[in-house]
Amino acid sequence: MIRYYCKKGSDLSMKNNVDKNYFKDLNRKDYIEKAYEIITNEGTKAISIRRIAKEMGCSSTCLYRYFKNLDELLFYAQMGFLNCYLEDLENAEKTWKTVWDQHLGVWECYTRAAFRYPEAFDMIFLHENSKNLDTAVVEYYNMFPENLSGFKEHLKKMLETPGFYDRDFEMCMQCVDAGQISLKNAKKMNHMECTLYMGYLKDILSNGIKEEDIEDRVRCFVREVKDIANFYADKFEYTVDFI
């Protein structure tokens, strides 16, 4: 038999009320929003299970009802930093006229956000949890559907593709299908571009970057992607001035 020992002036009903308050009306979205708020204001180092529990007014163990661990919560919370990328992407898409405009433009929008939030983009796309990116993206944007509206289907497919190299290859295949590059060369281009990006990101993670230097770094990266694409492409025509 389980016995409950209550302090003087309390009873079992009070304990039950506390338990209900610990778990009342909480869901994954609530945790994600709170974690994103803390990260935005104070950085990832400010996140802890105890801090989240205090902010949410619940038990520390409550988090494990919704996430495997704190890292999983951080993974989902960091996805909030994709929003600036998606907004930039949606606006830029309206100016693209060729598949190479799109190819270079996606990289431009992506690196602009990634260089501004390197820790977030590193966690989302290159860490262990990124292998579940396809289901994570679908779940995240089911919770926040307003952030993935208005995109053409092939861009939505790209955004939901797990695997960093595979995501870029979705854009490479658009160029293949348009007869601009062979499949063999598209695979080489994909490898070169992604490897180049990871070198840029590693440098920023190690040495940091000033806000005023981000655009110059993005332009430098896109120029190098243009050189790679021009080398491998059968036809390379773009209309947007990326530099």
JSON list of C-alpha atoms in Angstrom, two decimals:
[
{"chain": "A", "resi": 1, "resn": "MET", "atom": "CA", "xyz": [0.00, 0.00, 0.00]},
{"chain": "A", "resi": 2, "resn": "ILE", "atom": "CA", "xyz": [1.31, 3.46, -0.95]},
{"chain": "A", "resi": 3, "resn": "ARG", "atom": "CA", "xyz": [1.05, 5.98, 1.89]},
{"chain": "A", "resi": 4, "resn": "TYR", "atom": "CA", "xyz": [1.14, 9.75, 1.32]},
{"chain": "A", "resi": 5, "resn": "TYR", "atom": "CA", "xyz": [2.53, 11.85, 4.14]},
{"chain": "A", "resi": 6, "resn": "CYS", "atom": "CA", "xyz": [1.34, 15.45, 3.94]},
{"chain": "A", "resi": 7, "resn": "LYS", "atom": "CA", "xyz": [2.48, 18.43, 5.87]},
{"chain": "A", "resi": 8, "resn": "LYS", "atom": "CA", "xyz": [0.20, 19.80, 8.52]},
{"chain": "A", "resi": 9, "resn": "GLY", "atom": "CA", "xyz": [-2.64, 21.76, 6.94]},
{"chain": "A", "resi": 10, "resn": "SER", "atom": "CA", "xyz": [-2.42, 19.89, 3.61]},
{"chain": "A", "resi": 11, "resn": "ASP", "atom": "CA", "xyz": [-4.11, 16.81, 2.24]},
{"chain": "A", "resi": 12, "resn": "LEU", "atom": "CA", "xyz": [-3.91, 14.41, -0.66]},
{"chain": "A", "resi": 13, "resn": "SER", "atom": "CA", "xyz": [-6.14, 16.61, -2.82]},
{"chain": "A", "resi": 14, "resn": "MET", "atom": "CA", "xyz": [-3.55, 19.39, -2.60]},
{"chain": "A", "resi": 15, "resn": "LYS", "atom": "CA", "xyz": [-0.88, 17.02, -3.87]},
{"chain": "A", "resi": 16, "resn": "ASN", "atom": "CA", "xyz": [-3.11, 15.97, -6.74]},
{"chain": "A", "resi": 17, "resn": "ASN", "atom": "CA", "xyz": [-3.70, 19.61, -7.65]},
{"chain": "A", "resi": 18, "resn": "VAL", "atom": "CA", "xyz": [0.04, 20.24, -7.73]},
{"chain": "A", "resi": 19, "resn": "ASP", "atom": "CA", "xyz": [0.53, 17.23, -10.02]},
{"chain": "A", "resi": 20, "resn": "LYS", "atom": "CA", "xyz": [-2.19, 18.49, -12.32]},
{"chain": "A", "resi": 21, "resn": "ASN", "atom": "CA", "xyz": [-0.55, 21.90, -12.46]},
{"chain": "A", "resi": 22, "resn": "TYR", "atom": "CA", "xyz": [2.76, 20.27, -13.35]},
{"chain": "A", "resi": 23, "resn": "PHE", "atom": "CA", "xyz": [1.28, 18.65, -16.46]},
{"chain": "A", "resi": 24, "resn": "LYS", "atom": "CA", "xyz": [-1.76, 20.83, -17.28]},
{"chain": "A", "resi": 25, "resn": "ASP", "atom": "CA", "xyz": [-2.24, 21.89, -20.90]},
{"chain": "A", "resi": 26, "resn": "LEU", "atom": "CA", "xyz": [1.42, 21.50, -21.91]},
{"chain": "A", "resi": 27, "resn": "ASN", "atom": "CA", "xyz": [2.54, 20.11, -25.26]},
{"chain": "A", "resi": 28, "resn": "ARG", "atom": "CA", "xyz": [5.65, 19.97, -27.45]},
{"chain": "A", "resi": 29, "resn": "LYS", "atom": "CA", "xyz": [4.86, 23.29, -29.07]},
{"chain": "A", "resi": 30, "resn": "ASP", "atom": "CA", "xyz": [4.77, 25.05, -25.67]},
{"chain": "A", "resi": 31, "resn": "TYR", "atom": "CA", "xyz": [8.24, 23.76, -24.82]},
{"chain": "A", "resi": 32, "resn": "ILE", "atom": "CA", "xyz": [9.63, 24.65, -28.23]},
{"chain": "A", "resi": 33, "resn": "GLU", "atom": "CA", "xyz": [8.32, 28.20, -28.06]},
{"chain": "A", "resi": 34, "resn": "LYS", "atom": "CA", "xyz": [9.71, 28.74, -24.56]},
{"chain": "A", "resi": 35, "resn": "ALA", "atom": "CA", "xyz": [13.12, 27.28, -25.43]},
{"chain": "A", "resi": 36, "resn": "TYR", "atom": "CA", "xyz": [13.30, 29.40, -28.59]},
{"chain": "A", "resi": 37, "resn": "GLU", "atom": "CA", "xyz": [12.46, 32.50, -26.56]},
{"chain": "A", "resi": 38, "resn": "ILE", "atom": "CA", "xyz": [15.26, 31.82, -24.08]},
{"chain": "A", "resi": 39, "resn": "ILE", "atom": "CA", "xyz": [17.80, 31.02, -26.81]},
{"chain": "A", "resi": 40, "resn": "THR", "atom": "CA", "xyz": [16.90, 34.18, -28.72]},
{"chain": "A", "resi": 41, "resn": "ASN", "atom": "CA", "xyz": [17.33, 36.39, -25.67]},
{"chain": "A", "resi": 42, "resn": "GLU", "atom": "CA", "xyz": [20.16, 34.64, -23.82]},
{"chain": "A", "resi": 43, "resn": "GLY", "atom": "CA", "xyz": [21.72, 31.96, -26.02]},
{"chain": "A", "resi": 44, "resn": "THR", "atom": "CA", "xyz": [21.77, 28.17, -25.79]},
{"chain": "A", "resi": 45, "resn": "LYS", "atom": "CA", "xyz": [23.93, 28.15, -22.65]},
{"chain": "A", "resi": 46, "resn": "ALA", "atom": "CA", "xyz": [20.97, 29.60, -20.74]},
{"chain": "A", "resi": 47, "resn": "ILE", "atom": "CA", "xyz": [18.91, 26.48, -21.44]},
{"chain": "A", "resi": 48, "resn": "SER", "atom": "CA", "xyz": [18.63, 23.76, -18.82]},
{"chain": "A", "resi": 49, "resn": "ILE", "atom": "CA", "xyz": [15.93, 21.35, -17.77]},
{"chain": "A", "resi": 50, "resn": "ARG", "atom": "CA", "xyz": [15.57, 23.16, -14.45]},
{"chain": "A", "resi": 51, "resn": "ARG", "atom": "CA", "xyz": [15.29, 26.54, -16.21]},
{"chain": "A", "resi": 52, "resn": "ILE", "atom": "CA", "xyz": [12.65, 25.25, -18.62]},
{"chain": "A", "resi": 53, "resn": "ALA", "atom": "CA", "xyz": [10.65, 23.72, -15.76]},
{"chain": "A", "resi": 54, "resn": "LYS", "atom": "CA", "xyz": [10.73, 26.98, -13.83]},
{"chain": "A", "resi": 55, "resn": "GLU", "atom": "CA", "xyz": [9.65, 29.00, -16.86]},
{"chain": "A", "resi": 56, "resn": "MET", "atom": "CA", "xyz": [6.86, 26.55, -17.69]},
{"chain": "A", "resi": 57, "resn": "GLY", "atom": "CA", "xyz": [5.72, 26.20, -14.07]},
{"chain": "A", "resi": 58, "resn": "CYS", "atom": "CA", "xyz": [6.00, 22.43, -14.13]},
{"chain": "A", "resi": 59, "resn": "SER", "atom": "CA", "xyz": [8.12, 19.55, -12.90]},
{"chain": "A", "resi": 60, "resn": "SER", "atom": "CA", "xyz": [11.56, 18.95, -14.40]},
{"chain": "A", "resi": 61, "resn": "THR", "atom": "CA", "xyz": [10.49, 15.41, -15.26]},
{"chain": "A", "resi": 62, "resn": "CYS", "atom": "CA", "xyz": [7.59, 16.72, -17.32]},
{"chain": "A", "resi": 63, "resn": "LEU", "atom": "CA", "xyz": [9.91, 17.52, -20.22]},
{"chain": "A", "resi": 64, "resn": "TYR", "atom": "CA", "xyz": [10.60, 13.82, -20.72]},
{"chain": "A", "resi": 65, "resn": "ARG", "atom": "CA", "xyz": [6.95, 13.24, -21.54]},
{"chain": "A", "resi": 66, "resn": "TYR", "atom": "CA", "xyz": [7.48, 15.22, -24.75]},
{"chain": "A", "resi": 67, "resn": "PHE", "atom": "CA", "xyz": [11.20, 14.93, -25.62]},
{"chain": "A", "resi": 68, "resn": "LYS", "atom": "CA", "xyz": [13.81, 12.20, -25.31]},
{"chain": "A", "resi": 69, "resn": "ASN", "atom": "CA", "xyz": [16.25, 14.64, -23.78]},
{"chain": "A", "resi": 70, "resn": "LEU", "atom": "CA", "xyz": [17.22, 18.30, -23.70]},
{"chain": "A", "resi": 71, "resn": "ASP", "atom": "CA", "xyz": [19.16, 18.01, -26.96]},
{"chain": "A", "resi": 72, "resn": "GLU", "atom": "CA", "xyz": [16.01, 17.01, -28.82]},
{"chain": "A", "resi": 73, "resn": "LEU", "atom": "CA", "xyz": [14.19, 20.04, -27.44]},
{"chain": "A", "resi": 74, "resn": "LEU", "atom": "CA", "xyz": [17.11, 22.26, -28.45]},
{"chain": "A", "resi": 75, "resn": "PHE", "atom": "CA", "xyz": [17.03, 20.79, -31.95]},
{"chain": "A", "resi": 76, "resn": "TYR", "atom": "CA", "xyz": [13.38, 21.73, -32.40]},
{"chain": "A", "resi": 77, "resn": "ALA", "atom": "CA", "xyz": [13.80, 25.12, -30.73]},
{"chain": "A", "resi": 78, "resn": "GLN", "atom": "CA", "xyz": [16.70, 26.00, -33.02]},
{"chain": "A", "resi": 79, "resn": "MET", "atom": "CA", "xyz": [14.44, 25.41, -36.00]},
{"chain": "A", "resi": 80, "resn": "GLY", "atom": "CA", "xyz": [12.84, 28.74, -35.18]},
{"chain": "A", "resi": 81, "resn": "PHE", "atom": "CA", "xyz": [15.95, 30.33, -36.66]},
{"chain": "A", "resi": 82, "resn": "LEU", "atom": "CA", "xyz": [14.97, 28.92, -40.04]},
{"chain": "A", "resi": 83, "resn": "ASN", "atom": "CA", "xyz": [12.22, 31.52, -40.27]},
{"chain": "A", "resi": 84, "resn": "CYS", "atom": "CA", "xyz": [14.52, 34.32, -41.43]},
{"chain": "A", "resi": 85, "resn": "TYR", "atom": "CA", "xyz": [15.87, 31.94, -44.10]},
{"chain": "A", "resi": 86, "resn": "LEU", "atom": "CA", "xyz": [12.37, 31.05, -45.24]},
{"chain": "A", "resi": 87, "resn": "GLU", "atom": "CA", "xyz": [11.27, 34.68, -45.43]},
{"chain": "A", "resi": 88, "resn": "ASP", "atom": "CA", "xyz": [14.38, 35.57, -47.44]},
{"chain": "A", "resi": 89, "resn": "LEU", "atom": "CA", "xyz": [13.81, 32.55, -49.68]},
{"chain": "A", "resi": 90, "resn": "GLU", "atom": "CA", "xyz": [10.18, 33.41, -50.33]},
{"chain": "A", "resi": 91, "resn": "ASN", "atom": "CA", "xyz": [11.05, 36.99, -51.32]},
{"chain": "A", "resi": 92, "resn": "ALA", "atom": "CA", "xyz": [14.04, 36.00, -53.46]},
{"chain": "A", "resi": 93, "resn": "GLU", "atom": "CA", "xyz": [12.08, 33.32, -55.31]},
{"chain": "A", "resi": 94, "resn": "LYS", "atom": "CA", "xyz": [9.97, 36.02, -56.96]},
{"chain": "A", "resi": 95, "resn": "THR", "atom": "CA", "xyz": [13.06, 37.40, -58.73]},
{"chain": "A", "resi": 96, "resn": "TRP", "atom": "CA", "xyz": [14.38, 34.12, -60.16]},
{"chain": "A", "resi": 97, "resn": "LYS", "atom": "CA", "xyz": [13.99, 33.44, -63.89]},
{"chain": "A", "resi": 98, "resn": "THR", "atom": "CA", "xyz": [16.36, 30.51, -64.53]},
{"chain": "A", "resi": 99, "resn": "VAL", "atom": "CA", "xyz": [17.27, 27.31, -62.69]},
{"chain": "A", "resi": 100, "resn": "TRP", "atom": "CA", "xyz": [20.68, 28.80, -62.00]},
{"chain": "A", "resi": 101, "resn": "ASP", "atom": "CA", "xyz": [19.04, 31.86, -60.44]},
{"chain": "A", "resi": 102, "resn": "GLN", "atom": "CA", "xyz": [17.29, 29.42, -58.15]},
{"chain": "A", "resi": 103, "resn": "HIS", "atom": "CA", "xyz": [20.39, 27.34, -57.46]},
{"chain": "A", "resi": 104, "resn": "LEU", "atom": "CA", "xyz": [22.55, 30.32, -56.55]},
{"chain": "A", "resi": 105, "resn": "GLY", "atom": "CA", "xyz": [19.67, 32.08, -54.82]},
{"chain": "A", "resi": 106, "resn": "VAL", "atom": "CA", "xyz": [18.92, 29.20, -52.46]},
{"chain": "A", "resi": 107, "resn": "TRP", "atom": "CA", "xyz": [22.57, 29.14, -51.43]},
{"chain": "A", "resi": 108, "resn": "GLU", "atom": "CA", "xyz": [22.59, 32.91, -50.96]},
{"chain": "A", "resi": 109, "resn": "CYS", "atom": "CA", "xyz": [19.53, 32.87, -48.71]},
{"chain": "A", "resi": 110, "resn": "TYR", "atom": "CA", "xyz": [20.73, 29.81, -46.82]},
{"chain": "A", "resi": 111, "resn": "THR", "atom": "CA", "xyz": [24.21, 31.11, -46.06]},
{"chain": "A", "resi": 112, "resn": "ARG", "atom": "CA", "xyz": [22.91, 34.54, -45.08]},
{"chain": "A", "resi": 113, "resn": "ALA", "atom": "CA", "xyz": [20.88, 32.89, -42.31]},
{"chain": "A", "resi": 114, "resn": "ALA", "atom": "CA", "xyz": [23.48, 30.23, -41.48]},
{"chain": "A", "resi": 115, "resn": "PHE", "atom": "CA", "xyz": [26.30, 32.73, -41.07]},
{"chain": "A", "resi": 116, "resn": "ARG", "atom": "CA", "xyz": [24.10, 34.83, -38.78]},
{"chain": "A", "resi": 117, "resn": "TYR", "atom": "CA", "xyz": [23.00, 31.85, -36.67]},
{"chain": "A", "resi": 118, "resn": "PRO", "atom": "CA", "xyz": [25.85, 29.32, -37.13]},
{"chain": "A", "resi": 119, "resn": "GLU", "atom": "CA", "xyz": [25.19, 27.29, -33.97]},
{"chain": "A", "resi": 120, "resn": "ALA", "atom": "CA", "xyz": [21.54, 26.81, -34.88]},
{"chain": "A", "resi": 121, "resn": "PHE", "atom": "CA", "xyz": [22.22, 25.78, -38.47]},
{"chain": "A", "resi": 122, "resn": "ASP", "atom": "CA", "xyz": [25.03, 23.49, -37.39]},
{"chain": "A", "resi": 123, "resn": "MET", "atom": "CA", "xyz": [22.71, 21.71, -34.95]},
{"chain": "A", "resi": 124, "resn": "ILE", "atom": "CA", "xyz": [19.76, 21.51, -37.35]},
{"chain": "A", "resi": 125, "resn": "PHE", "atom": "CA", "xyz": [21.57, 20.24, -40.43]},
{"chain": "A", "resi": 126, "resn": "LEU", "atom": "CA", "xyz": [24.86, 18.67, -39.40]},
{"chain": "A", "resi": 127, "resn": "HIS", "atom": "CA", "xyz": [24.40, 17.04, -35.98]},
{"chain": "A", "resi": 128, "resn": "GLU", "atom": "CA", "xyz": [23.00, 13.67, -34.93]},
{"chain": "A", "resi": 129, "resn": "ASN", "atom": "CA", "xyz": [19.36, 14.77, -34.78]},
{"chain": "A", "resi": 130, "resn": "SER", "atom": "CA", "xyz": [19.53, 16.03, -38.38]},
{"chain": "A", "resi": 131, "resn": "LYS", "atom": "CA", "xyz": [19.08, 12.44, -39.61]},
{"chain": "A", "resi": 132, "resn": "ASN", "atom": "CA", "xyz": [15.45, 12.86, -38.56]},
{"chain": "A", "resi": 133, "resn": "LEU", "atom": "CA", "xyz": [15.13, 16.21, -40.32]},
{"chain": "A", "resi": 134, "resn": "ASP", "atom": "CA", "xyz": [12.43, 15.04, -42.73]},
{"chain": "A", "resi": 135, "resn": "THR", "atom": "CA", "xyz": [9.98, 14.10, -39.99]},
{"chain": "A", "resi": 136, "resn": "ALA", "atom": "CA", "xyz": [11.12, 17.00, -37.79]},
{"chain": "A", "resi": 137, "resn": "VAL", "atom": "CA", "xyz": [10.44, 19.58, -40.49]},
{"chain": "A", "resi": 138, "resn": "VAL", "atom": "CA", "xyz": [7.01, 18.12, -41.18]},
{"chain": "A", "resi": 139, "resn": "GLU", "atom": "CA", "xyz": [6.15, 18.10, -37.47]},
{"chain": "A", "resi": 140, "resn": "TYR", "atom": "CA", "xyz": [7.56, 21.56, -36.83]},
{"chain": "A", "resi": 141, "resn": "TYR", "atom": "CA", "xyz": [5.66, 23.17, -39.68]},
{"chain": "A", "resi": 142, "resn": "ASN", "atom": "CA", "xyz": [2.49, 21.35, -38.73]},
{"chain": "A", "resi": 143, "resn": "MET", "atom": "CA", "xyz": [2.84, 23.20, -35.42]},
{"chain": "A", "resi": 144, "resn": "PHE", "atom": "CA", "xyz": [3.84, 26.46, -37.14]},
{"chain": "A", "resi": 145, "resn": "PRO", "atom": "CA", "xyz": [2.22, 26.20, -40.60]},
{"chain": "A", "resi": 146, "resn": "GLU", "atom": "CA", "xyz": [2.39, 29.93, -41.24]},
{"chain": "A", "resi": 147, "resn": "ASN", "atom": "CA", "xyz": [6.16, 29.63, -41.73]},
{"chain": "A", "resi": 148, "resn": "LEU", "atom": "CA", "xyz": [6.01, 27.27, -44.71]},
{"chain": "A", "resi": 149, "resn": "SER", "atom": "CA", "xyz": [3.21, 28.76, -46.79]},
{"chain": "A", "resi": 150, "resn": "GLY", "atom": "CA", "xyz": [3.59, 30.05, -50.33]},
{"chain": "A", "resi": 151, "resn": "PHE", "atom": "CA", "xyz": [6.50, 27.89, -51.49]},
{"chain": "A", "resi": 152, "resn": "LYS", "atom": "CA", "xyz": [6.55, 25.97, -54.73]},
{"chain": "A", "resi": 153, "resn": "GLU", "atom": "CA", "xyz": [6.39, 22.21, -54.30]},
{"chain": "A", "resi": 154, "resn": "HIS", "atom": "CA", "xyz": [10.02, 21.50, -55.27]},
{"chain": "A", "resi": 155, "resn": "LEU", "atom": "CA", "xyz": [11.25, 24.03, -52.69]},
{"chain": "A", "resi": 156, "resn": "LYS", "atom": "CA", "xyz": [9.07, 22.46, -50.01]},
{"chain": "A", "resi": 157, "resn": "LYS", "atom": "CA", "xyz": [10.50, 19.07, -50.99]},
{"chain": "A", "resi": 158, "resn": "MET", "atom": "CA", "xyz": [14.01, 20.48, -50.67]},
{"chain": "A", "resi": 159, "resn": "LEU", "atom": "CA", "xyz": [13.25, 21.91, -47.23]},
{"chain": "A", "resi": 160, "resn": "GLU", "atom": "CA", "xyz": [11.91, 18.57, -46.01]},
{"chain": "A", "resi": 161, "resn": "THR", "atom": "CA", "xyz": [14.80, 16.47, -47.34]},
{"chain": "A", "resi": 162, "resn": "PRO", "atom": "CA", "xyz": [17.05, 14.93, -44.65]},
{"chain": "A", "resi": 163, "resn": "GLY", "atom": "CA", "xyz": [20.77, 14.81, -45.20]},
{"chain": "A", "resi": 164, "resn": "PHE", "atom": "CA", "xyz": [22.72, 17.96, -45.95]},
{"chain": "A", "resi": 165, "resn": "TYR", "atom": "CA", "xyz": [24.15, 16.78, -49.27]},
{"chain": "A", "resi": 166, "resn": "ASP", "atom": "CA", "xyz": [20.75, 15.40, -50.30]},
{"chain": "A", "resi": 167, "resn": "ARG", "atom": "CA", "xyz": [19.07, 18.76, -49.73]},
{"chain": "A", "resi": 168, "resn": "ASP", "atom": "CA", "xyz": [21.46, 20.56, -52.08]},
{"chain": "A", "resi": 169, "resn": "PHE", "atom": "CA", "xyz": [21.16, 17.71, -54.58]},
{"chain": "A", "resi": 170, "resn": "GLU", "atom": "CA", "xyz": [17.44, 18.45, -54.86]},
{"chain": "A", "resi": 171, "resn": "MET", "atom": "CA", "xyz": [18.42, 21.83, -56.28]},
{"chain": "A", "resi": 172, "resn": "CYS", "atom": "CA", "xyz": [21.14, 20.28, -58.47]},
{"chain": "A", "resi": 173, "resn": "MET", "atom": "CA", "xyz": [18.52, 17.96, -59.97]},
{"chain": "A", "resi": 174, "resn": "GLN", "atom": "CA", "xyz": [16.46, 20.96, -61.03]},
{"chain": "A", "resi": 175, "resn": "CYS", "atom": "CA", "xyz": [19.43, 21.94, -63.20]},
{"chain": "A", "resi": 176, "resn": "VAL", "atom": "CA", "xyz": [19.78, 18.39, -64.52]},
{"chain": "A", "resi": 177, "resn": "ASP", "atom": "CA", "xyz": [16.09, 18.21, -65.44]},
{"chain": "A", "resi": 178, "resn": "ALA", "atom": "CA", "xyz": [16.43, 21.55, -67.26]},
{"chain": "A", "resi": 179, "resn": "GLY", "atom": "CA", "xyz": [19.25, 20.13, -69.38]},
{"chain": "A", "resi": 180, "resn": "GLN", "atom": "CA", "xyz": [21.82, 22.52, -67.91]},
{"chain": "A", "resi": 181, "resn": "ILE", "atom": "CA", "xyz": [24.20, 19.94, -66.45]},
{"chain": "A", "resi": 182, "resn": "SER", "atom": "CA", "xyz": [24.77, 16.20, -66.66]},
{"chain": "A", "resi": 183, "resn": "LEU", "atom": "CA", "xyz": [23.84, 13.97, -63.75]},
{"chain": "A", "resi": 184, "resn": "LYS", "atom": "CA", "xyz": [27.47, 12.94, -63.35]},
{"chain": "A", "resi": 185, "resn": "ASN", "atom": "CA", "xyz": [28.65, 16.53, -63.11]},
{"chain": "A", "resi": 186, "resn": "ALA", "atom": "CA", "xyz": [25.73, 17.50, -60.88]},
{"chain": "A", "resi": 187, "resn": "LYS", "atom": "CA", "xyz": [26.92, 14.96, -58.32]},
{"chain": "A", "resi": 188, "resn": "LYS", "atom": "CA", "xyz": [30.41, 16.45, -58.42]},
{"chain": "A", "resi": 189, "resn": "MET", "atom": "CA", "xyz": [29.02, 19.97, -58.14]},
{"chain": "A", "resi": 190, "resn": "ASN", "atom": "CA", "xyz": [26.88, 18.93, -55.18]},
{"chain": "A", "resi": 191, "resn": "HIS", "atom": "CA", "xyz": [29.89, 17.50, -53.35]},
{"chain": "A", "resi": 192, "resn": "MET", "atom": "CA", "xyz": [32.07, 20.55, -54.02]},
{"chain": "A", "resi": 193, "resn": "GLU", "atom": "CA", "xyz": [29.43, 23.08, -52.95]},
{"chain": "A", "resi": 194, "resn": "CYS", "atom": "CA", "xyz": [28.49, 21.33, -49.73]},
{"chain": "A", "resi": 195, "resn": "THR", "atom": "CA", "xyz": [32.10, 20.77, -48.76]},
{"chain": "A", "resi": 196, "resn": "LEU", "atom": "CA", "xyz": [32.84, 24.43, -49.44]},
{"chain": "A", "resi": 197, "resn": "TYR", "atom": "CA", "xyz": [29.91, 25.48, -47.24]},
{"chain": "A", "resi": 198, "resn": "MET", "atom": "CA", "xyz": [31.01, 23.30, -44.34]},
{"chain": "A", "resi": 199, "resn": "GLY", "atom": "CA", "xyz": [34.45, 24.87, -44.49]},
{"chain": "A", "resi": 200, "resn": "TYR", "atom": "CA", "xyz": [32.93, 28.34, -44.28]},
{"chain": "A", "resi": 201, "resn": "LEU", "atom": "CA", "xyz": [30.63, 27.35, -41.41]},
{"chain": "A", "resi": 202, "resn": "LYS", "atom": "CA", "xyz": [33.42, 25.67, -39.44]},
{"chain": "A", "resi": 203, "resn": "ASP", "atom": "CA", "xyz": [35.52, 28.83, -39.71]},
{"chain": "A", "resi": 204, "resn": "ILE", "atom": "CA", "xyz": [32.65, 30.97, -38.39]},
{"chain": "A", "resi": 205, "resn": "LEU", "atom": "CA", "xyz": [31.92, 28.55, -35.56]},
{"chain": "A", "resi": 206, "resn": "SER", "atom": "CA", "xyz": [35.59, 28.61, -34.57]},
{"chain": "A", "resi": 207, "resn": "ASN", "atom": "CA", "xyz": [36.37, 32.29, -35.05]},
{"chain": "A", "resi": 208, "resn": "GLY", "atom": "CA", "xyz": [33.00, 34.04, -35.03]},
{"chain": "A", "resi": 209, "resn": "ILE", "atom": "CA", "xyz": [31.82, 36.71, -37.43]},
{"chain": "A", "resi": 210, "resn": "LYS", "atom": "CA", "xyz": [30.78, 40.33, -37.00]},
{"chain": "A", "resi": 211, "resn": "GLU", "atom": "CA", "xyz": [27.28, 41.30, -38.06]},
{"chain": "A", "resi": 212, "resn": "GLU", "atom": "CA", "xyz": [28.66, 43.85, -40.53]},
{"chain": "A", "resi": 213, "resn": "ASP", "atom": "CA", "xyz": [30.81, 41.18, -42.20]},
{"chain": "A", "resi": 214, "resn": "ILE", "atom": "CA", "xyz": [28.05, 38.67, -42.92]},
{"chain": "A", "resi": 215, "resn": "GLU", "atom": "CA", "xyz": [26.99, 40.03, -46.32]},
{"chain": "A", "resi": 216, "resn": "ASP", "atom": "CA", "xyz": [30.58, 40.16, -47.57]},
{"chain": "A", "resi": 217, "resn": "ARG", "atom": "CA", "xyz": [31.09, 36.55, -46.49]},
{"chain": "A", "resi": 218, "resn": "VAL", "atom": "CA", "xyz": [27.88, 35.51, -48.23]},
{"chain": "A", "resi": 219, "resn": "ARG", "atom": "CA", "xyz": [28.92, 37.25, -51.46]},
{"chain": "A", "resi": 220, "resn": "CYS", "atom": "CA", "xyz": [32.32, 35.58, -51.29]},
{"chain": "A", "resi": 221, "resn": "PHE", "atom": "CA", "xyz": [30.72, 32.16, -50.85]},
{"chain": "A", "resi": 222, "resn": "VAL", "atom": "CA", "xyz": [28.22, 32.66, -53.70]},
{"chain": "A", "resi": 223, "resn": "ARG", "atom": "CA", "xyz": [30.99, 33.79, -56.05]},
{"chain": "A", "resi": 224, "resn": "GLU", "atom": "CA", "xyz": [32.82, 30.54, -55.35]},
{"chain": "A", "resi": 225, "resn": "VAL", "atom": "CA", "xyz": [29.64, 28.52, -55.90]},
{"chain": "A", "resi": 226, "resn": "LYS", "atom": "CA", "xyz": [29.25, 30.31, -59.25]},
{"chain": "A", "resi": 227, "resn": "ASP", "atom": "CA", "xyz": [32.78, 29.29, -60.19]},
{"chain": "A", "resi": 228, "resn": "ILE", "atom": "CA", "xyz": [32.03, 25.67, -59.31]},
{"chain": "A", "resi": 229, "resn": "ALA", "atom": "CA", "xyz": [28.73, 25.66, -61.21]},
{"chain": "A", "resi": 230, "resn": "ASN", "atom": "CA", "xyz": [30.28, 27.35, -64.25]},
{"chain": "A", "resi": 231, "resn": "PHE", "atom": "CA", "xyz": [33.00, 24.70, -64.33]},
{"chain": "A", "resi": 232, "resn": "TYR", "atom": "CA", "xyz": [30.63, 21.73, -64.29]},
{"chain": "A", "resi": 233, "resn": "ALA", "atom": "CA", "xyz": [27.60, 23.07, -66.18]},
{"chain": "A", "resi": 234, "resn": "ASP", "atom": "CA", "xyz": [26.89, 22.53, -69.85]},
{"chain": "A", "resi": 235, "resn": "LYS", "atom": "CA", "xyz": [24.92, 25.77, -69.87]},
{"chain": "A", "resi": 236, "resn": "PHE", "atom": "CA", "xyz": [25.24, 28.38, -67.17]},
{"chain": "A", "resi": 237, "resn": "GLU", "atom": "CA", "xyz": [22.91, 31.34, -67.46]},
{"chain": "A", "resi": 238, "resn": "TYR", "atom": "CA", "xyz": [21.65, 33.46, -64.59]},
{"chain": "A", "resi": 239, "resn": "THR", "atom": "CA", "xyz": [19.87, 36.81, -64.50]},
{"chain": "A", "resi": 240, "resn": "VAL", "atom": "CA", "xyz": [20.13, 37.87, -60.86]},
{"chain": "A", "resi": 241, "resn": "ASP", "atom": "CA", "xyz": [23.18, 39.86, -59.76]},
{"chain": "A", "resi": 242, "resn": "PHE", "atom": "CA", "xyz": [24.42, 37.89, -56.76]},
{"chain": "A", "resi": 243, "resn": "ILE", "atom": "CA", "xyz": [27.55, 40.00, -56.26]}
]
